[in-house]
Amino acid sequence: MQFLMWLEETGLAVWVRESASLLAYPTILLLHTIGLAIVVGISAGINLRLLGFAPGVPLSPLARLYPYMWTGFWINAVSGGALVVADASRALTNPVFFIKMVLIALAVNNLRLLKPHLLAGAPAGAPRTPNRVRMLAFTSLVLWVAAITAGRLIAYISV
Amino acid sequence: MNLAHVHIILNHVPALGSVVTLGLFIVALARGHEMLKRVSLGLFSFLALLTIPVYVTGKVAQATIVDNPLVSQVLIVPHEDAALQAFMMMMLTGAFAWFGLWQFRRIARFAAWNLGIVLLLGALTVVFMVQAGTMGGAIRHDEIRSGDEVTPAVGLLTAASVGAFVNDSTWIWPAAEVLHFVGLSLLFGVVALINLRMLGAMKEASFAAFHRLLPWGVLGSAVNTVTGMMFFIALPDQYTDNIAFFWKIGLMTLAGLDLLYVTAFDQPWAVGPGVDAPVSEKAIAASAIALWIGVIYFGRMLPFLGFAF
């Protein structure tokens, strides 16, 4: 708890929390929203393709979207870190926050596991995606929705 | 020019436009005129898009005249309720019309079930629009009041009932917020994939292959329209007093036009596998991404840019 309170009093934390500038807390929140739109959005598009929608899209080009998703991920890791540090004693003692971290770790792991399948790339119109891959794509969608839900609920639920 | 003025001007577009479009559509169906069918479906979609700024500026117009002795105060809420019902019918009509336009690319014709539903919903929309529009005019124009406009709202959908539904619950607002984020992710993801292809990524694929994902993007925008209306109807003042909100709606309407463009027009559709899109298409694609980021910007910054929260 002492460590958490120390975190809250670091220069970064104080700036995020107390600066009246639009470039502080509001911009950090904005970046967090844009990052999530990038990661979850592109991931959803890839997952929908793997689940059989838009079958005309070849798989291996989709693998080239990963750098965009990693960019979104790191934007959120950094902006999320700033948000946590500014409110460390509440965020890091809130189970909902840790649930969100686990969900994101699982969702990102799914992305990693899916990439080789994309690179092996069935061309457009090839036979049905294997069930194992479809499960990964489906659970990926569920995990991201759950992560967004947990993220939104952090502000509403404190234990 | 203020937002109340925008409402007075803009409301004529869906109110009269729905009548004109229904007329065109009926002629198109009667004569089997494929291009006119396509134009009618496009117009229904376009009108649905414009109905959102019409509705939200209406709330500003209400605030502007609330103490004005020259208007009929008692007609305002019935007009709002009639407008909400017309809004809902227009959205449903636009959604099915959009779907018909999208489906046309897959099956190279219009499905009879789709045309039938659009005809029925379009006719209902005209009925509700005429009711809402006449009531709206009667607020200001005593020469057209017949004395019996204040009828109880048809059906259950009133602004008060939606507001109560949201405000009387502790969990509906946060749930709607979650759905709003999920909807924006779905929408932005489809927008990103489609426009990145146009800008030159994943060139092996044809634009037509990505076109198949559009209904998921429209689903995201539908979820966000419903949840957005829930927020707006439940707590209108924190939006109508905030200019950032109207920037958001304005950018969103423009971005929605782009969605309609990529669904129905020939130029994006012509971008085949391996083809580098022309500069004009790339410019449109880049502005579409910028517009949606702008929508996210103003949406996220609402509590910080305006002073109403």
Short mmCIF file of C-alpha atoms in Angstrom, two decimals:
data_model
loop_
_atom_site.label_atom_id
_atom_site.label_comp_id
_atom_site.label_asym_id
_atom_site.label_seq_id
_atom_site.Cartn_x
_atom_site.Cartn_y
_atom_site.Cartn_z
CA MET A 1 0.00 0.00 0.00
CA GLN A 2 2.90 2.32 0.76
CA PHE A 3 4.34 1.58 -2.66
CA LEU A 4 0.98 2.41 -4.25
CA MET A 5 0.79 5.71 -2.45
CA TRP A 6 4.36 6.46 -3.47
CA LEU A 7 3.37 5.76 -7.10
CA GLU A 8 0.48 8.20 -6.79
CA GLU A 9 2.83 10.95 -5.68
CA THR A 10 5.34 10.60 -8.52
CA GLY A 11 5.62 13.54 -10.88
CA LEU A 12 3.84 11.70 -13.69
CA ALA A 13 0.94 10.69 -11.47
CA VAL A 14 0.47 14.17 -10.07
CA TRP A 15 0.61 15.70 -13.52
CA VAL A 16 -2.00 13.31 -14.92
CA ARG A 17 -4.30 13.80 -11.97
CA GLU A 18 -3.99 17.50 -11.30
CA SER A 19 -3.00 19.22 -14.52
CA ALA A 20 -5.81 21.35 -15.94
CA SER A 21 -4.34 20.94 -19.41
CA LEU A 22 -6.40 19.15 -22.03
CA LEU A 23 -3.17 17.37 -22.94
CA ALA A 24 -3.04 15.56 -19.62
CA TYR A 25 -5.85 13.33 -18.37
CA PRO A 26 -8.26 14.01 -21.30
CA THR A 27 -5.64 13.24 -23.94
CA ILE A 28 -4.50 10.10 -22.12
CA LEU A 29 -8.09 8.89 -22.06
CA LEU A 30 -8.44 9.77 -25.74
CA LEU A 31 -5.31 7.81 -26.67
CA HIS A 32 -6.62 4.87 -24.67
CA THR A 33 -9.86 4.93 -26.66
CA ILE A 34 -8.09 5.22 -30.02
CA GLY A 35 -5.70 2.40 -29.09
CA LEU A 36 -8.59 0.13 -28.17
CA ALA A 37 -10.45 0.97 -31.38
CA ILE A 38 -7.34 -0.03 -33.35
CA VAL A 39 -6.60 -3.28 -31.53
CA VAL A 40 -10.12 -4.54 -30.96
CA GLY A 41 -11.36 -3.25 -34.30
CA ILE A 42 -8.68 -4.81 -36.48
CA SER A 43 -8.73 -7.98 -34.39
CA ALA A 44 -12.50 -8.19 -34.83
CA GLY A 45 -12.11 -7.84 -38.59
CA ILE A 46 -9.56 -10.66 -38.71
CA ASN A 47 -11.67 -12.84 -36.43
CA LEU A 48 -14.80 -12.32 -38.53
CA ARG A 49 -12.85 -13.37 -41.61
CA LEU A 50 -11.63 -16.52 -39.83
CA LEU A 51 -15.19 -17.29 -38.78
CA GLY A 52 -16.16 -17.38 -42.44
CA PHE A 53 -17.43 -13.90 -43.21
CA ALA A 54 -15.92 -12.13 -46.23
CA PRO A 55 -14.37 -15.42 -47.49
CA GLY A 56 -12.92 -13.61 -50.49
CA VAL A 57 -10.27 -11.95 -48.31
CA PRO A 58 -6.99 -13.90 -48.55
CA LEU A 59 -5.45 -14.70 -45.15
CA SER A 60 -1.75 -13.92 -45.48
CA PRO A 61 -2.21 -10.19 -46.26
CA LEU A 62 -4.16 -9.90 -42.98
CA ALA A 63 -0.97 -10.81 -41.14
CA ARG A 64 0.43 -7.49 -42.33
CA LEU A 65 -2.07 -5.75 -40.05
CA TYR A 66 -0.27 -6.97 -36.95
CA PRO A 67 2.05 -3.96 -36.69
CA TYR A 68 -1.03 -1.71 -36.53
CA MET A 69 -2.45 -3.83 -33.74
CA TRP A 70 0.82 -3.82 -31.81
CA THR A 71 0.94 -0.02 -32.18
CA GLY A 72 -2.55 0.19 -30.70
CA PHE A 73 -1.55 -2.21 -27.95
CA TRP A 74 1.48 -0.16 -26.91
CA ILE A 75 -0.48 3.10 -27.07
CA ASN A 76 -2.84 1.50 -24.56
CA ALA A 77 -0.12 -0.02 -22.42
CA VAL A 78 1.53 3.40 -22.01
CA SER A 79 -1.69 5.41 -21.61
CA GLY A 80 -3.09 2.73 -19.32
CA GLY A 81 0.07 2.83 -17.25
CA ALA A 82 -0.32 6.58 -16.81
CA LEU A 83 -3.97 6.15 -15.78
CA VAL A 84 -3.07 3.44 -13.24
CA VAL A 85 -0.20 5.37 -11.72
CA ALA A 86 -2.38 8.45 -11.22
CA ASP A 87 -4.86 6.41 -9.17
CA ALA A 88 -2.64 3.56 -8.01
CA SER A 89 -4.07 2.94 -4.56
CA ARG A 90 -7.53 2.38 -6.02
CA ALA A 91 -6.70 0.79 -9.38
CA LEU A 92 -4.15 -1.70 -8.10
CA THR A 93 -6.42 -2.84 -5.26
CA ASN A 94 -9.42 -3.29 -7.53
CA PRO A 95 -10.03 -6.90 -8.65
CA VAL A 96 -11.82 -5.66 -11.77
CA PHE A 97 -8.57 -4.11 -12.96
CA PHE A 98 -6.68 -7.37 -12.58
CA ILE A 99 -9.45 -9.28 -14.32
CA LYS A 100 -9.09 -6.85 -17.21
CA MET A 101 -5.32 -7.48 -17.35
CA VAL A 102 -5.85 -11.25 -17.49
CA LEU A 103 -8.47 -10.90 -20.24
CA ILE A 104 -6.14 -8.72 -22.31
CA ALA A 105 -3.24 -11.14 -21.83
CA LEU A 106 -5.43 -13.99 -23.06
CA ALA A 107 -6.73 -11.97 -26.02
CA VAL A 108 -3.23 -10.92 -27.05
CA ASN A 109 -2.08 -14.52 -26.73
CA ASN A 110 -4.89 -15.54 -29.07
CA LEU A 111 -3.61 -13.02 -31.59
CA ARG A 112 -0.13 -14.58 -31.35
CA LEU A 113 -1.55 -18.08 -31.82
CA LEU A 114 -3.58 -17.01 -34.86
CA LYS A 115 -0.73 -15.36 -36.75
CA PRO A 116 0.92 -18.55 -38.12
CA HIS A 117 -2.43 -19.65 -39.47
CA LEU A 118 -2.80 -16.34 -41.30
CA LEU A 119 0.73 -16.53 -42.70
CA ALA A 120 0.22 -20.12 -43.91
CA GLY A 121 -2.60 -18.41 -45.73
CA ALA A 122 -5.28 -20.31 -47.46
CA PRO A 123 -5.87 -18.25 -50.62
CA ALA A 124 -9.28 -16.68 -51.23
CA GLY A 125 -12.11 -19.16 -51.50
CA ALA A 126 -10.19 -22.09 -50.00
CA PRO A 127 -11.84 -24.70 -47.71
CA ARG A 128 -13.29 -23.94 -44.32
CA THR A 129 -11.01 -22.78 -41.52
CA PRO A 130 -10.14 -25.61 -39.08
CA ASN A 131 -12.25 -25.74 -35.93
CA ARG A 132 -9.32 -25.05 -33.63
CA VAL A 133 -8.67 -21.77 -35.42
CA ARG A 134 -12.36 -20.86 -35.45
CA MET A 135 -12.44 -21.39 -31.68
CA LEU A 136 -9.45 -19.08 -31.26
CA ALA A 137 -11.13 -16.43 -33.40
CA PHE A 138 -14.44 -16.70 -31.53
CA THR A 139 -12.89 -16.64 -28.06
CA SER A 140 -10.78 -13.69 -29.16
CA LEU A 141 -13.97 -11.71 -29.86
CA VAL A 142 -15.43 -12.71 -26.50
CA LEU A 143 -12.23 -11.85 -24.62
CA TRP A 144 -12.01 -8.36 -26.13
CA VAL A 145 -15.65 -7.60 -25.32
CA ALA A 146 -15.05 -8.84 -21.77
CA ALA A 147 -11.92 -6.71 -21.50
CA ILE A 148 -13.82 -3.59 -22.64
CA THR A 149 -16.56 -4.38 -20.13
CA ALA A 150 -14.07 -4.81 -17.30
CA GLY A 151 -12.32 -1.58 -18.30
CA ARG A 152 -15.56 0.39 -18.23
CA LEU A 153 -16.59 -1.12 -14.91
CA ILE A 154 -13.35 -0.19 -13.11
CA ALA A 155 -14.79 3.27 -12.53
CA TYR A 156 -18.11 1.93 -11.29
CA ILE A 157 -16.99 -0.95 -9.07
CA SER A 158 -14.54 -0.50 -6.25
CA VAL A 159 -14.14 -3.08 -3.54
CA MET B 1 -27.05 30.78 -37.78
CA ASN B 2 -27.57 28.83 -34.60
CA LEU B 3 -28.47 25.21 -33.98
CA ALA B 4 -32.18 25.95 -33.65
CA HIS B 5 -31.98 27.49 -37.11
CA VAL B 6 -30.20 24.37 -38.38
CA HIS B 7 -33.12 22.32 -37.08
CA ILE B 8 -35.68 24.52 -38.83
CA ILE B 9 -33.85 24.17 -42.15
CA LEU B 10 -32.65 20.59 -41.94
CA ASN B 11 -35.88 18.99 -40.75
CA HIS B 12 -37.41 19.53 -44.17
CA VAL B 13 -34.93 17.09 -45.71
CA PRO B 14 -36.17 13.86 -44.08
CA ALA B 15 -39.74 15.16 -43.69
CA LEU B 16 -40.27 16.05 -47.35
CA GLY B 17 -37.52 13.82 -48.66
CA SER B 18 -39.19 10.69 -47.34
CA VAL B 19 -42.35 11.56 -49.31
CA VAL B 20 -40.41 12.22 -52.51
CA THR B 21 -38.28 9.10 -52.09
CA LEU B 22 -41.30 6.90 -51.45
CA GLY B 23 -42.85 8.28 -54.63
CA LEU B 24 -39.69 7.57 -56.64
CA PHE B 25 -39.48 4.10 -55.13
CA ILE B 26 -43.07 3.24 -56.01
CA VAL B 27 -42.50 4.40 -59.59
CA ALA B 28 -39.29 2.35 -59.72
CA LEU B 29 -41.08 -0.79 -58.51
CA ALA B 30 -44.04 -0.28 -60.81
CA ARG B 31 -41.83 0.17 -63.88
CA GLY B 32 -39.12 -2.33 -62.93
CA HIS B 33 -36.55 0.47 -63.26
CA GLU B 34 -33.36 -0.89 -61.64
CA MET B 35 -31.41 2.37 -61.54
CA LEU B 36 -34.34 4.21 -59.96
CA LYS B 37 -34.66 1.45 -57.35
CA ARG B 38 -30.99 1.91 -56.56
CA VAL B 39 -31.36 5.69 -56.29
CA SER B 40 -34.39 5.32 -54.01
CA LEU B 41 -32.60 2.93 -51.67
CA GLY B 42 -29.64 5.32 -51.60
CA LEU B 43 -31.93 8.22 -50.78
CA PHE B 44 -33.63 6.32 -47.94
CA SER B 45 -30.19 5.57 -46.47
CA PHE B 46 -29.10 9.19 -46.90
CA LEU B 47 -32.27 10.48 -45.23
CA ALA B 48 -31.77 8.13 -42.28
CA LEU B 49 -28.27 9.52 -41.82
CA LEU B 50 -29.53 13.11 -41.79
CA THR B 51 -32.33 12.34 -39.34
CA ILE B 52 -29.80 12.13 -36.50
CA PRO B 53 -28.64 15.77 -36.68
CA VAL B 54 -32.28 16.79 -37.23
CA TYR B 55 -33.35 15.10 -33.99
CA VAL B 56 -30.54 16.41 -31.80
CA THR B 57 -30.82 20.01 -33.07
CA GLY B 58 -34.54 19.73 -32.32
CA LYS B 59 -33.69 19.51 -28.64
CA VAL B 60 -31.72 22.75 -28.94
CA ALA B 61 -34.66 24.36 -30.74
CA GLN B 62 -36.88 23.36 -27.82
CA ALA B 63 -34.59 25.07 -25.33
CA THR B 64 -34.57 28.18 -27.52
CA ILE B 65 -38.36 28.61 -27.53
CA VAL B 66 -39.27 27.35 -24.08
CA ASP B 67 -40.15 30.84 -22.77
CA ASN B 68 -41.45 32.26 -26.01
CA PRO B 69 -45.10 33.39 -25.65
CA LEU B 70 -45.61 33.36 -29.42
CA VAL B 71 -45.34 29.58 -29.78
CA SER B 72 -47.60 26.75 -28.70
CA GLN B 73 -45.83 25.37 -25.62
CA VAL B 74 -48.29 22.51 -25.31
CA LEU B 75 -47.38 21.07 -28.73
CA ILE B 76 -43.66 20.76 -28.03
CA VAL B 77 -43.52 17.44 -26.20
CA PRO B 78 -46.07 15.69 -28.48
CA HIS B 79 -43.98 16.90 -31.43
CA GLU B 80 -40.84 15.50 -29.79
CA ASP B 81 -42.50 12.14 -29.26
CA ALA B 82 -43.86 12.05 -32.80
CA ALA B 83 -40.36 12.96 -34.02
CA LEU B 84 -38.81 10.13 -32.01
CA GLN B 85 -41.20 7.65 -33.60
CA ALA B 86 -40.50 9.06 -37.06
CA PHE B 87 -36.79 8.82 -36.27
CA MET B 88 -37.12 5.14 -35.41
CA MET B 89 -39.09 4.33 -38.57
CA MET B 90 -36.62 6.30 -40.72
CA MET B 91 -33.68 4.43 -39.17
CA LEU B 92 -35.30 1.04 -39.82
CA THR B 93 -36.12 2.04 -43.39
CA GLY B 94 -32.58 3.29 -43.97
CA ALA B 95 -31.06 0.14 -42.49
CA PHE B 96 -33.01 -2.17 -44.76
CA ALA B 97 -32.43 0.11 -47.75
CA TRP B 98 -28.71 0.10 -47.03
CA PHE B 99 -28.76 -3.68 -46.76
CA GLY B 100 -30.43 -3.92 -50.16
CA LEU B 101 -27.72 -1.75 -51.67
CA TRP B 102 -25.04 -3.90 -50.05
CA GLN B 103 -26.69 -7.14 -51.09
CA PHE B 104 -26.95 -5.91 -54.69
CA ARG B 105 -23.18 -6.31 -55.01
CA ARG B 106 -23.37 -9.95 -53.91
CA ILE B 107 -26.35 -11.18 -55.88
CA ALA B 108 -26.42 -8.61 -58.72
CA ARG B 109 -30.09 -7.85 -58.14
CA PHE B 110 -32.48 -6.63 -55.45
CA ALA B 111 -34.16 -9.33 -53.36
CA ALA B 112 -37.94 -9.15 -53.41
CA TRP B 113 -38.21 -9.53 -49.63
CA ASN B 114 -35.92 -6.56 -49.14
CA LEU B 115 -37.79 -4.32 -51.56
CA GLY B 116 -41.06 -5.30 -49.92
CA ILE B 117 -39.82 -4.45 -46.44
CA VAL B 118 -38.38 -1.12 -47.58
CA LEU B 119 -41.70 -0.26 -49.27
CA LEU B 120 -43.67 -1.05 -46.12
CA LEU B 121 -41.28 0.70 -43.75
CA GLY B 122 -40.94 3.64 -46.15
CA ALA B 123 -44.69 4.11 -46.19
CA LEU B 124 -44.85 3.96 -42.37
CA THR B 125 -41.99 6.42 -42.19
CA VAL B 126 -43.90 8.88 -44.38
CA VAL B 127 -46.94 8.60 -42.10
CA PHE B 128 -44.86 9.29 -38.99
CA MET B 129 -42.83 12.04 -40.67
CA VAL B 130 -45.96 13.84 -41.84
CA GLN B 131 -47.37 13.65 -38.33
CA ALA B 132 -44.16 14.89 -36.72
CA GLY B 133 -43.60 17.56 -39.35
CA THR B 134 -47.12 18.94 -39.14
CA MET B 135 -46.95 19.12 -35.35
CA GLY B 136 -43.58 20.80 -35.59
CA GLY B 137 -44.88 23.45 -37.95
CA ALA B 138 -47.93 24.00 -35.77
CA ILE B 139 -45.71 24.88 -32.81
CA ARG B 140 -44.88 28.15 -34.55
CA HIS B 141 -47.68 28.56 -37.09
CA ASP B 142 -51.06 29.05 -35.46
CA GLU B 143 -52.62 29.38 -38.92
CA ILE B 144 -52.14 25.65 -39.51
CA ARG B 145 -53.24 24.43 -36.09
CA SER B 146 -56.43 22.46 -36.30
CA GLY B 147 -56.91 22.28 -32.57
CA ASP B 148 -56.56 18.52 -32.32
CA GLU B 149 -52.83 18.00 -32.76
CA VAL B 150 -52.33 17.13 -29.13
CA THR B 151 -53.17 13.48 -29.47
CA PRO B 152 -51.61 10.98 -27.12
CA ALA B 153 -48.47 9.56 -28.63
CA VAL B 154 -49.05 6.45 -30.69
CA GLY B 155 -47.44 3.43 -29.10
CA LEU B 156 -45.00 3.22 -26.21
CA LEU B 157 -42.08 5.12 -27.67
CA THR B 158 -41.94 8.54 -26.06
CA ALA B 159 -38.92 10.56 -25.01
CA ALA B 160 -40.17 10.43 -21.42
CA SER B 161 -40.41 6.64 -21.42
CA VAL B 162 -36.91 6.21 -22.86
CA GLY B 163 -35.57 8.73 -20.36
CA ALA B 164 -37.24 6.96 -17.46
CA PHE B 165 -36.01 3.57 -18.67
CA VAL B 166 -32.41 4.79 -18.56
CA ASN B 167 -32.56 7.09 -15.54
CA ASP B 168 -34.55 4.84 -13.20
CA SER B 169 -31.87 2.16 -13.39
CA THR B 170 -28.35 2.06 -12.00
CA TRP B 171 -26.92 -0.39 -14.50
CA ILE B 172 -28.40 0.61 -17.84
CA TRP B 173 -26.14 3.62 -18.37
CA PRO B 174 -22.86 1.73 -17.76
CA ALA B 175 -24.13 -1.18 -19.88
CA ALA B 176 -24.95 1.23 -22.70
CA GLU B 177 -21.46 2.73 -22.36
CA VAL B 178 -19.88 -0.72 -22.72
CA LEU B 179 -22.00 -1.40 -25.81
CA HIS B 180 -21.03 2.00 -27.21
CA PHE B 181 -17.33 1.06 -26.97
CA VAL B 182 -17.93 -2.36 -28.49
CA GLY B 183 -19.94 -0.78 -31.32
CA LEU B 184 -17.25 1.79 -32.03
CA SER B 185 -14.59 -0.93 -32.14
CA LEU B 186 -16.57 -3.00 -34.61
CA LEU B 187 -17.28 0.04 -36.76
CA PHE B 188 -13.73 1.36 -36.64
CA GLY B 189 -12.28 -2.08 -37.38
CA VAL B 190 -14.32 -2.51 -40.56
CA VAL B 191 -13.63 1.11 -41.57
CA ALA B 192 -9.90 0.54 -40.96
CA LEU B 193 -9.72 -2.65 -43.02
CA ILE B 194 -11.68 -1.25 -45.93
CA ASN B 195 -9.82 2.04 -46.07
CA LEU B 196 -6.37 0.54 -45.48
CA ARG B 197 -6.98 -1.64 -48.53
CA MET B 198 -7.91 1.48 -50.50
CA LEU B 199 -4.72 3.18 -49.31
CA GLY B 200 -2.64 0.26 -50.61
CA ALA B 201 -2.32 -2.30 -47.82
CA MET B 202 -3.25 -5.93 -48.54
CA LYS B 203 -3.36 -5.24 -52.28
CA GLU B 204 -3.73 -8.88 -53.28
CA ALA B 205 -7.31 -8.67 -52.13
CA SER B 206 -9.96 -6.95 -54.17
CA PHE B 207 -11.97 -4.15 -52.55
CA ALA B 208 -14.99 -6.35 -53.23
CA ALA B 209 -13.65 -8.98 -50.83
CA PHE B 210 -13.60 -6.45 -47.96
CA HIS B 211 -17.01 -5.09 -49.00
CA ARG B 212 -18.46 -8.26 -47.46
CA LEU B 213 -17.51 -7.02 -43.99
CA LEU B 214 -19.58 -3.84 -44.25
CA PRO B 215 -22.71 -5.19 -42.50
CA TRP B 216 -20.61 -5.69 -39.35
CA GLY B 217 -19.57 -2.06 -39.49
CA VAL B 218 -23.18 -1.00 -39.92
CA LEU B 219 -24.13 -3.26 -36.99
CA GLY B 220 -21.57 -1.36 -34.89
CA SER B 221 -23.04 1.96 -35.98
CA ALA B 222 -26.57 0.70 -35.27
CA VAL B 223 -25.60 -0.32 -31.72
CA ASN B 224 -24.03 3.10 -31.26
CA THR B 225 -27.04 4.93 -32.67
CA VAL B 226 -29.34 3.13 -30.23
CA THR B 227 -27.06 3.59 -27.20
CA GLY B 228 -26.25 7.16 -28.26
CA MET B 229 -29.93 8.02 -28.42
CA MET B 230 -30.39 6.48 -24.97
CA PHE B 231 -27.71 8.79 -23.56
CA PHE B 232 -29.08 11.80 -25.40
CA ILE B 233 -32.73 11.30 -24.45
CA ALA B 234 -31.92 10.48 -20.81
CA LEU B 235 -29.70 13.52 -20.16
CA PRO B 236 -30.12 15.93 -23.08
CA ASP B 237 -28.72 19.05 -21.40
CA GLN B 238 -25.20 17.72 -21.05
CA TYR B 239 -25.13 17.31 -24.83
CA THR B 240 -27.16 20.26 -26.11
CA ASP B 241 -25.10 22.68 -24.00
CA ASN B 242 -21.88 21.22 -25.38
CA ILE B 243 -20.64 22.33 -28.80
CA ALA B 244 -18.26 19.34 -28.91
CA PHE B 245 -21.32 17.10 -29.19
CA PHE B 246 -22.45 18.82 -32.36
CA TRP B 247 -18.97 18.57 -33.84
CA LYS B 248 -19.21 14.85 -33.16
CA ILE B 249 -22.61 14.57 -34.87
CA GLY B 250 -21.44 16.65 -37.83
CA LEU B 251 -18.30 14.58 -38.41
CA MET B 252 -20.29 11.39 -37.88
CA THR B 253 -22.80 12.40 -40.57
CA LEU B 254 -19.99 13.05 -43.05
CA ALA B 255 -18.31 9.76 -42.14
CA GLY B 256 -21.64 8.01 -42.60
CA LEU B 257 -21.85 9.42 -46.12
CA ASP B 258 -18.54 7.72 -46.82
CA LEU B 259 -19.98 4.40 -45.63
CA LEU B 260 -22.84 4.87 -48.06
CA TYR B 261 -20.37 5.74 -50.82
CA VAL B 262 -18.23 2.62 -50.41
CA THR B 263 -21.37 0.47 -50.20
CA ALA B 264 -23.07 1.62 -53.36
CA PHE B 265 -20.82 3.49 -55.77
CA ASP B 266 -18.91 1.97 -58.67
CA GLN B 267 -15.53 3.67 -58.19
CA PRO B 268 -14.50 1.83 -55.00
CA TRP B 269 -16.03 -1.41 -56.29
CA ALA B 270 -13.82 -1.23 -59.38
CA VAL B 271 -10.62 -1.62 -57.32
CA GLY B 272 -9.76 -5.21 -58.15
CA PRO B 273 -7.09 -7.60 -56.85
CA GLY B 274 -3.62 -6.17 -57.24
CA VAL B 275 -5.02 -2.81 -58.34
CA ASP B 276 -3.61 0.38 -56.83
CA ALA B 277 -6.60 2.63 -56.15
CA PRO B 278 -6.72 6.02 -57.91
CA VAL B 279 -5.65 9.08 -55.90
CA SER B 280 -9.23 10.27 -55.52
CA GLU B 281 -10.21 7.01 -53.83
CA LYS B 282 -7.18 7.18 -51.57
CA ALA B 283 -8.06 10.73 -50.57
CA ILE B 284 -11.59 9.64 -49.70
CA ALA B 285 -10.25 6.66 -47.73
CA ALA B 286 -7.80 8.79 -45.76
CA SER B 287 -10.49 11.35 -44.93
CA ALA B 288 -12.86 8.58 -43.83
CA ILE B 289 -10.31 7.32 -41.28
CA ALA B 290 -9.62 10.90 -40.16
CA LEU B 291 -13.36 11.59 -39.79
CA TRP B 292 -13.96 8.55 -37.59
CA ILE B 293 -10.95 9.43 -35.42
CA GLY B 294 -12.50 12.88 -35.15
CA VAL B 295 -15.76 11.30 -34.01
CA ILE B 296 -13.88 9.32 -31.36
CA TYR B 297 -12.03 12.50 -30.37
CA PHE B 298 -15.14 14.60 -29.81
CA GLY B 299 -16.97 11.70 -28.19
CA ARG B 300 -14.18 11.04 -25.70
CA MET B 301 -13.56 14.74 -25.06
CA LEU B 302 -17.23 15.59 -24.39
CA PRO B 303 -16.77 15.98 -20.62
CA PHE B 304 -13.69 18.13 -21.10
CA LEU B 305 -14.45 20.43 -24.02
CA GLY B 306 -17.94 21.53 -23.13
CA PHE B 307 -18.87 23.01 -19.77
CA ALA B 308 -22.10 21.19 -19.19
CA PHE B 309 -20.86 18.11 -17.32
#
